[in-house]
CSV table of C-alpha atoms and ligand atoms in Angstrom, one decimal:
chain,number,residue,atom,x,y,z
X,1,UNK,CA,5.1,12.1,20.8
X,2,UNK,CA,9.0,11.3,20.3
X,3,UNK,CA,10.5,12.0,17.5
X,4,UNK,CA,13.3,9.3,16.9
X,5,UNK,CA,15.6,9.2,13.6
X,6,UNK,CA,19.1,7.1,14.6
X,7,UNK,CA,18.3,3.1,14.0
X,8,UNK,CA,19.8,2.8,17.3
X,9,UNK,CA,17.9,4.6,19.2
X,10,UNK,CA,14.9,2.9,17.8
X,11,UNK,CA,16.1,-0.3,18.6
X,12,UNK,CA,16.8,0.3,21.7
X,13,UNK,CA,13.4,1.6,22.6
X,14,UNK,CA,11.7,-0.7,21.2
X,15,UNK,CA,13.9,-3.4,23.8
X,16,UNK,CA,12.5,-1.2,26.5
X,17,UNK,CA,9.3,-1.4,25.6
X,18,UNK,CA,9.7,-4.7,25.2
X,19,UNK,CA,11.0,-5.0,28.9
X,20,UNK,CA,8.4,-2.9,30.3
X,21,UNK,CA,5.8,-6.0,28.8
X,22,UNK,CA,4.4,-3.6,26.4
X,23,UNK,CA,3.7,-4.6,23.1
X,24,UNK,CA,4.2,-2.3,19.8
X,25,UNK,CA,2.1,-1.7,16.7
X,26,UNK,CA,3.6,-0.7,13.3
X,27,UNK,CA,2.4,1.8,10.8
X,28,UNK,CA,5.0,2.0,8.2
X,29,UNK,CA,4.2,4.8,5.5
X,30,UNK,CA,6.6,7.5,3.0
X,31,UNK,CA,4.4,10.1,4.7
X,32,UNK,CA,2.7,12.9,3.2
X,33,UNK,CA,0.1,11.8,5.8
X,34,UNK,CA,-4.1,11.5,4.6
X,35,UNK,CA,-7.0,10.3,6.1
X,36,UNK,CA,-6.0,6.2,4.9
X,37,UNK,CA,-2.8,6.8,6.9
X,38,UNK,CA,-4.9,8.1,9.9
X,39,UNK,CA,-7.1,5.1,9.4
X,40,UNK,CA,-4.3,2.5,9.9
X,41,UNK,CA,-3.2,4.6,12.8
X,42,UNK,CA,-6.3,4.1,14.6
X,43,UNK,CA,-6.3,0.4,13.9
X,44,UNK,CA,-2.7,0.2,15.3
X,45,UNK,CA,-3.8,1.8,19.0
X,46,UNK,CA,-6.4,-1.2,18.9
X,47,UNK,CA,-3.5,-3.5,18.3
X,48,UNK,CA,-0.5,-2.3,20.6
X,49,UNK,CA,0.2,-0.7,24.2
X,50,UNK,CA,2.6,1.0,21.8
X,51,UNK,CA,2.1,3.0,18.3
X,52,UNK,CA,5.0,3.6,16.2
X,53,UNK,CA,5.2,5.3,12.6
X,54,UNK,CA,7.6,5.6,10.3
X,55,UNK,CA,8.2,7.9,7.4
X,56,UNK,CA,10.4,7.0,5.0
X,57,UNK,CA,10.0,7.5,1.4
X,58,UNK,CA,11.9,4.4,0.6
X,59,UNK,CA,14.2,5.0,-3.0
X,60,UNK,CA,14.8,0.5,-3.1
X,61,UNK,CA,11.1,0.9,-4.3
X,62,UNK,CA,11.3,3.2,-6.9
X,63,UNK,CA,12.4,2.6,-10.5
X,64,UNK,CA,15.1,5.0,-12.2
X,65,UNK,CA,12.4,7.0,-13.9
X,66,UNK,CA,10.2,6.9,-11.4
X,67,UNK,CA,8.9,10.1,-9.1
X,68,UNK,CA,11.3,9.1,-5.7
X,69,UNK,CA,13.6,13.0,-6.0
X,70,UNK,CA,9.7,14.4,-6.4
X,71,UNK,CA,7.9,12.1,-4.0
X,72,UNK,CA,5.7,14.6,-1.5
X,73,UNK,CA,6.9,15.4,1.9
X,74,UNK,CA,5.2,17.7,4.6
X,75,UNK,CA,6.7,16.3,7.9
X,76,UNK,CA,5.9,19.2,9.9
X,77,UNK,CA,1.9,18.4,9.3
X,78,UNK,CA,2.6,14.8,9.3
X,79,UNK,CA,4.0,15.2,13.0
X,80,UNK,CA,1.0,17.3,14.1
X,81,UNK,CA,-1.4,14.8,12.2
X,82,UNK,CA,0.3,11.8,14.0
X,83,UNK,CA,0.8,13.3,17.3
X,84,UNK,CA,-3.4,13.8,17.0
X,85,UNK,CA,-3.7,10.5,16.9
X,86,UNK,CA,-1.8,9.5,19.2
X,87,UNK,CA,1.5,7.8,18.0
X,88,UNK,CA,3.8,7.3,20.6
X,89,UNK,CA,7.1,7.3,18.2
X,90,UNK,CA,7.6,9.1,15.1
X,91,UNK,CA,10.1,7.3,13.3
X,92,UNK,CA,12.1,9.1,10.3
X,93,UNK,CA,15.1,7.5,9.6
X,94,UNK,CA,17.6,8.7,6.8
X,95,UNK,CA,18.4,6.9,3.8
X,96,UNK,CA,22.1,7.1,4.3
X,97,UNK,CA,21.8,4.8,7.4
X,98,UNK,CA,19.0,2.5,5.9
X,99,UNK,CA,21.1,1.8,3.3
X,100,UNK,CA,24.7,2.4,4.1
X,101,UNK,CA,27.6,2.1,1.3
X,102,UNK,CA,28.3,-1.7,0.5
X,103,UNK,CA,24.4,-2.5,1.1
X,104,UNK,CA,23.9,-5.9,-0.7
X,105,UNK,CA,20.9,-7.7,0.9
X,106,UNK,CA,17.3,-8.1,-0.6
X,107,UNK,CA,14.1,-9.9,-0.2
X,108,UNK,CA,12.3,-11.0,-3.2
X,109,UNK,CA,8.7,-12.9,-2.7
X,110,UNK,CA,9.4,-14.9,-5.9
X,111,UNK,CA,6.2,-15.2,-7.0
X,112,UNK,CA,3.3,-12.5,-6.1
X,113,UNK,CA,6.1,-10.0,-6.9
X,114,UNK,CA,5.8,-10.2,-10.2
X,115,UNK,CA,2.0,-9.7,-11.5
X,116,UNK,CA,-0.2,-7.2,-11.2
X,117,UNK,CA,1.8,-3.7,-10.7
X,118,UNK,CA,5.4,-6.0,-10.5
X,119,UNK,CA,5.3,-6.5,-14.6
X,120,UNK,CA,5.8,-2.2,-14.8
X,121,UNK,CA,7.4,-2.0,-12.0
X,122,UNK,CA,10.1,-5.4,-11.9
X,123,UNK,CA,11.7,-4.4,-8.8
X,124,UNK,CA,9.7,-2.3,-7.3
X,125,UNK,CA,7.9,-5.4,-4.1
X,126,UNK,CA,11.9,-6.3,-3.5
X,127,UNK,CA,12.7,-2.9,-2.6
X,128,UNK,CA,9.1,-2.9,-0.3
X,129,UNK,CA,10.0,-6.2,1.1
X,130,UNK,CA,13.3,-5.4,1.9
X,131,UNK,CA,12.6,-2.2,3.9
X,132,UNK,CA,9.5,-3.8,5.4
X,133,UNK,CA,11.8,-6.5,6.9
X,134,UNK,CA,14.6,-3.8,7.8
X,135,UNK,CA,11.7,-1.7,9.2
X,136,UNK,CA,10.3,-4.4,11.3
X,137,UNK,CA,13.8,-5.5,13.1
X,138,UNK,CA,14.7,-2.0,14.2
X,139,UNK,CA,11.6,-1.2,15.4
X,140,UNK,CA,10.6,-4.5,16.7
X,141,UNK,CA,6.8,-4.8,16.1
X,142,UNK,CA,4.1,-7.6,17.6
X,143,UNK,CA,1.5,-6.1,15.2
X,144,UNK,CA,1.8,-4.2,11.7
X,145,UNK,CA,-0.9,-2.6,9.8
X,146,UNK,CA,-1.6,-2.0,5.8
X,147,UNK,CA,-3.7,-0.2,3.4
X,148,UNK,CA,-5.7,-2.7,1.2
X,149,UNK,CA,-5.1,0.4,-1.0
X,150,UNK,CA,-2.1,-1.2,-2.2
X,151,UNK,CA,-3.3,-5.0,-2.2
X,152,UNK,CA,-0.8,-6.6,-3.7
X,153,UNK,CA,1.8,-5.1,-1.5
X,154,UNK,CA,-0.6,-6.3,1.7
X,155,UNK,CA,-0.5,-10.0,-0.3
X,156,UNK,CA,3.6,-9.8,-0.9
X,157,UNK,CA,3.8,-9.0,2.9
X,158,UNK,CA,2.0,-11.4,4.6
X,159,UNK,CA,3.4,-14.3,2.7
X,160,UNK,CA,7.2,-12.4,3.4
X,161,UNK,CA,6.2,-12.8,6.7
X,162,UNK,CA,4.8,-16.3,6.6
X,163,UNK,CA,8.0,-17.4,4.8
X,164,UNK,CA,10.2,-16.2,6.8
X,165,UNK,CA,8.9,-16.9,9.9
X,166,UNK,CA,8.3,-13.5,11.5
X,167,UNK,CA,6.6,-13.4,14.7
X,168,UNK,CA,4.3,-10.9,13.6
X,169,UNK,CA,0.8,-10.0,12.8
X,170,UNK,CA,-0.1,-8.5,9.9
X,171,UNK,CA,-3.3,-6.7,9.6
X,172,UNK,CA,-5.2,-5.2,6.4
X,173,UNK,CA,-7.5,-2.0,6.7
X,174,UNK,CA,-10.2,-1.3,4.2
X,175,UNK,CA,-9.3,1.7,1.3
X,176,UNK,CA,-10.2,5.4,2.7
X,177,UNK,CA,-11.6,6.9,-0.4
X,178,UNK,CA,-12.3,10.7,-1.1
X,179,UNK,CA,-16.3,12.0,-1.3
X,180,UNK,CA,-16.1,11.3,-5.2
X,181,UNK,CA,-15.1,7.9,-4.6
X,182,UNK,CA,-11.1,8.0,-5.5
X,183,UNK,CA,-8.6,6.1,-3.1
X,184,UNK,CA,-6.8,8.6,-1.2
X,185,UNK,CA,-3.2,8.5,-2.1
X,186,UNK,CA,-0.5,11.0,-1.9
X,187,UNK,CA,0.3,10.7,-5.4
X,188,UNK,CA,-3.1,12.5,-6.0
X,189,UNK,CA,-1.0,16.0,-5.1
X,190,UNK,CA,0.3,15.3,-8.4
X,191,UNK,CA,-2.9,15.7,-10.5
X,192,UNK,CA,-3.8,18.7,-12.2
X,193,UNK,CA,-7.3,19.8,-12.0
X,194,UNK,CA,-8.3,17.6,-15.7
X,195,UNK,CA,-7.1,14.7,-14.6
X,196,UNK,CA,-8.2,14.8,-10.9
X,197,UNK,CA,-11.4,15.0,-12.4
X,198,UNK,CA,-10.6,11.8,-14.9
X,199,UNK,CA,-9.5,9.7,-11.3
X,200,UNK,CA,-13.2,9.0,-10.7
X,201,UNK,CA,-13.0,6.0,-13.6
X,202,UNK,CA,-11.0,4.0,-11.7
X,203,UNK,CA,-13.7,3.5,-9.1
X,204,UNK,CA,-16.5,3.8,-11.8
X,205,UNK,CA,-14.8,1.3,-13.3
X,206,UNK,CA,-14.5,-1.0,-10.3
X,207,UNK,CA,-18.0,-1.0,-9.2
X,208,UNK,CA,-19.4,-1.5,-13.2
X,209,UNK,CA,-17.3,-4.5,-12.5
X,210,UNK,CA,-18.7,-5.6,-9.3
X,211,UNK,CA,-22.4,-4.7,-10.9
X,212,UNK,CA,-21.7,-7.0,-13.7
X,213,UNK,CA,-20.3,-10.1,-11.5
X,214,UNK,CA,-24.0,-9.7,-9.3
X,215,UNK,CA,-25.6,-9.6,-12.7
X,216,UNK,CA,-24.4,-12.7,-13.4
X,217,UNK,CA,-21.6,-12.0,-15.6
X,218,UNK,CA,-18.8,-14.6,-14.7
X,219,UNK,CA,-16.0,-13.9,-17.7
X,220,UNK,CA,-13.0,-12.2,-16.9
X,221,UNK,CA,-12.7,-10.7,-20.1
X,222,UNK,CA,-15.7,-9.3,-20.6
X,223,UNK,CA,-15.7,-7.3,-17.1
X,224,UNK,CA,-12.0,-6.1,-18.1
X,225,UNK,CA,-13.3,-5.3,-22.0
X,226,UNK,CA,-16.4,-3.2,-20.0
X,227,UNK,CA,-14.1,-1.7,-17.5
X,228,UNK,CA,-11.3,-0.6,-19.6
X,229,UNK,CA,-14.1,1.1,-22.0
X,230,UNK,CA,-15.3,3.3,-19.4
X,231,UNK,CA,-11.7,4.1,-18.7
X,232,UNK,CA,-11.6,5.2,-21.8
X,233,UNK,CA,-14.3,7.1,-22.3
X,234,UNK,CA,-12.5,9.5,-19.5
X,235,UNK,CA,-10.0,11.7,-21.1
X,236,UNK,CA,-6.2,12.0,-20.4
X,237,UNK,CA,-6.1,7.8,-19.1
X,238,UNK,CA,-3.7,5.3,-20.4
X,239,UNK,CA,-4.7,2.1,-18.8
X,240,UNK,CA,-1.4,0.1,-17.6
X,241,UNK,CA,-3.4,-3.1,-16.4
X,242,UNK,CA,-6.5,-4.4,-15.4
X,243,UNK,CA,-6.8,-8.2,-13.5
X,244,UNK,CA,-9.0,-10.3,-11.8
X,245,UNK,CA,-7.2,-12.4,-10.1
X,246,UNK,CA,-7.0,-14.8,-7.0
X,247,UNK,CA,-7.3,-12.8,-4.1
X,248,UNK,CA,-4.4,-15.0,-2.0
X,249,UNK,CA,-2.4,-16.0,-5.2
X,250,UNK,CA,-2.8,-12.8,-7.2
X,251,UNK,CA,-3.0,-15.3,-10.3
X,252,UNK,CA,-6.0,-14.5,-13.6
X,253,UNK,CA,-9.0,-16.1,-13.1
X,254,UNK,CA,-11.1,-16.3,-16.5
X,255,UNK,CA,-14.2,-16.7,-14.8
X,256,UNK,CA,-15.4,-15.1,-11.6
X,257,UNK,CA,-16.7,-18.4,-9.5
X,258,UNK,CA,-15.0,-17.5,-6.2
X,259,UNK,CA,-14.4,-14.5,-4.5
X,260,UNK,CA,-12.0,-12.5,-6.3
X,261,UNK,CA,-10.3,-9.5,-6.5
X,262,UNK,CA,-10.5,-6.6,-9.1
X,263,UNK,CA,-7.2,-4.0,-9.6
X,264,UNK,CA,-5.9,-1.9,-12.0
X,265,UNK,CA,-3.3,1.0,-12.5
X,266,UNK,CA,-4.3,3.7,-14.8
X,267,UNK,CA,-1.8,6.5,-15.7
X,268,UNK,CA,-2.9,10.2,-15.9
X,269,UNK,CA,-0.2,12.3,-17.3
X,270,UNK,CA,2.8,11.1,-15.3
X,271,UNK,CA,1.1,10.0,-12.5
X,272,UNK,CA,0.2,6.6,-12.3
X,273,UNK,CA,-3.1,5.5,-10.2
X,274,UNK,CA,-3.9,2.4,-8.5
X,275,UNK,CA,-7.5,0.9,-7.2
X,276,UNK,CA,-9.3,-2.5,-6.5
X,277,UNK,CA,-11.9,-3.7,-5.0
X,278,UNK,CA,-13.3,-7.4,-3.7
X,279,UNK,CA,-16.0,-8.9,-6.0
X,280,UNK,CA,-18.1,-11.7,-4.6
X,281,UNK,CA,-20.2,-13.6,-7.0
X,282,UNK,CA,-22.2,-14.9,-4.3
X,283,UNK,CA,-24.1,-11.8,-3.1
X,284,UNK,CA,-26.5,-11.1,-6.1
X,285,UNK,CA,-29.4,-8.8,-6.5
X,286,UNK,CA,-28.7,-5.3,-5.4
X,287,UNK,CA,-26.4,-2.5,-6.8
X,288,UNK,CA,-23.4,-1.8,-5.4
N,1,AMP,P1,2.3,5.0,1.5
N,1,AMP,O1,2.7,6.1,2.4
N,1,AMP,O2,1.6,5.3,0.3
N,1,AMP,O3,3.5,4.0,1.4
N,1,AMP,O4,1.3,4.1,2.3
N,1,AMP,C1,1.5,3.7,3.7
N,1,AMP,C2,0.4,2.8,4.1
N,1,AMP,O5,-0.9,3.4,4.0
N,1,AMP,C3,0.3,1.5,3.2
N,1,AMP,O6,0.0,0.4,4.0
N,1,AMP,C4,-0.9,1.9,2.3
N,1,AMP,O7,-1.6,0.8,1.7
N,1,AMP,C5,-1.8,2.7,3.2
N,1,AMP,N1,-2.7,3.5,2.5
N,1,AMP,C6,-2.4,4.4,1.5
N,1,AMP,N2,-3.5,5.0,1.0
N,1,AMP,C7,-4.5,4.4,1.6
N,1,AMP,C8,-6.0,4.6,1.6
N,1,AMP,N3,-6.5,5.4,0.7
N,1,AMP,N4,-6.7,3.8,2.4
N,1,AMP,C9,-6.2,3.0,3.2
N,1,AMP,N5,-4.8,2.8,3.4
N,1,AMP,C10,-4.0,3.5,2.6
């Protein structure tokens, strides 16, 4: 596996490649590699002659009081992780070249940026859509793959891409979860040992959802009103949002006809956890 960090060499690379006929798949992550980041690895082998990752914990993403100076990093472990899955190229550009002085050029997705986690975090899908766009003309990819862990940003994404006509597919990979059920993130580092244990009621809270909606139950409110009580019930949560929402244009639905999707952030101490999950009202009868 190559190790690459100067934007140039990247792209230059990636015209090689390109030369050769070979075509390249694109796992962008901020590292702090888990087993959802392996997942998307191994869908990106599928998808390319060539696998490149990058880690980059991007700051155009975080707000001013957000956790980017304390974001995890392990990039030794990450390297051994991805070389075991076989990534080709390791790419770990710097900040400094990302976003040189006199940097002045954003992307915004005018719309789907601002529900769901965009009304806490305003510019926080400008900053992801910018460096996804940066990320994808240095290292030139045919096929990109990402976590349905963070929907939304999935959602913001493909339309980016759609918009601005990028010759690119975009492919999303189901969440990895954890034995008890929570979504593997590497903001879970951050939990103490109470409020790991309080993470559970975001998925607990997900499913009751899903085992109302094949009850029968179609109003939005009274899945969120059930939801956000067993959130509750769980001690250390402060519930940021819960939505149901059109799965394409991320806007409320009142009443679950169609399949939907379900997503919430919950905050545990300072760390703030995100979930969702699909909810079809058409397959009724058994529990999830
Ligand atoms: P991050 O390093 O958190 O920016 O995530 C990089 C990519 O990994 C994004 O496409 C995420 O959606 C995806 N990802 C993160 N956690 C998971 C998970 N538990 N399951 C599947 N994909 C994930």
């Amino acid at each position: 596996m190559e190790i690459i960090r100067k934007l140039q060499d990247m792209q230059s690379r990636a015209v090689d490649m390109h030369q050769q006929g070979k075509t390249i798949a694109f796992v962008p992550t901020m590292g702090f590699l888990h087993k959802g980041h392996l997942s998307l690895m191994r869908e990106g082998r599928k998808r390319g002659d060539i696998l490149v990752v990058s880690i980059f914990v991007n700051p155009a993403q975080f707000g001013p009081n957000e956790d980017f100076d304390k974001y995890p990093k392990s990039f030794e472990q990450d390297a051994d992780a991805a070389k075991k899955e076989g990534v080709d190229i390791l790419f770990n550009p710097c900040k400094e070249e990302l976003y040189p002085e006199r940097y002045q050029t954003y992307v915004n997705v005018e719309k789907l940026q601002n529900y769901l986690c965009g009304v806490s975090r305003p510019l926080h899908f400008r900053g992801v859509a910018t460096v996804v766009t940066k990320l994808f003309n240095i290292v030139k990819a045919d096929a990109a793959i990402f976590g349905e862990k963070d929907y939304q940003q999935l959602v913001v994404i493909r339309q980016m891409a759609l918009d601005l006509n990028l010759d690119i597919e975009i492919k999303g990979c189901p969440i990895v979860r954890e034995p008890d059920g929570v979504a593997m993130s590497s903001r879970n580092s951050y939990l103490s040992e109470k409020d790991r244990k309080s993470a559970v009621c975001l998925y607990q809270a997900l499913n009751e959802a899903k085992k109302l909606v094949k009850e029968g139950v179609k109003k939005s409110s009274e899945i969120i009103m059930t939801a956000s009580a067993l959130i509750r019930s769980y001690p250390g949560t402060e519930i940021d949002y819960i939505s149901i929402f059109d799965p394409e244009t991320l806007e409320e639905i009142e009443s679950v006809e169609e399949l939907s999707r379900m997503a919430m952030a919950v905050r545990l101490g300072e760390t703030r956890l995100i979930d969702n999950i699909l909810i079809d009202p058409r397959k009724k009868g058994s529990r999830a």
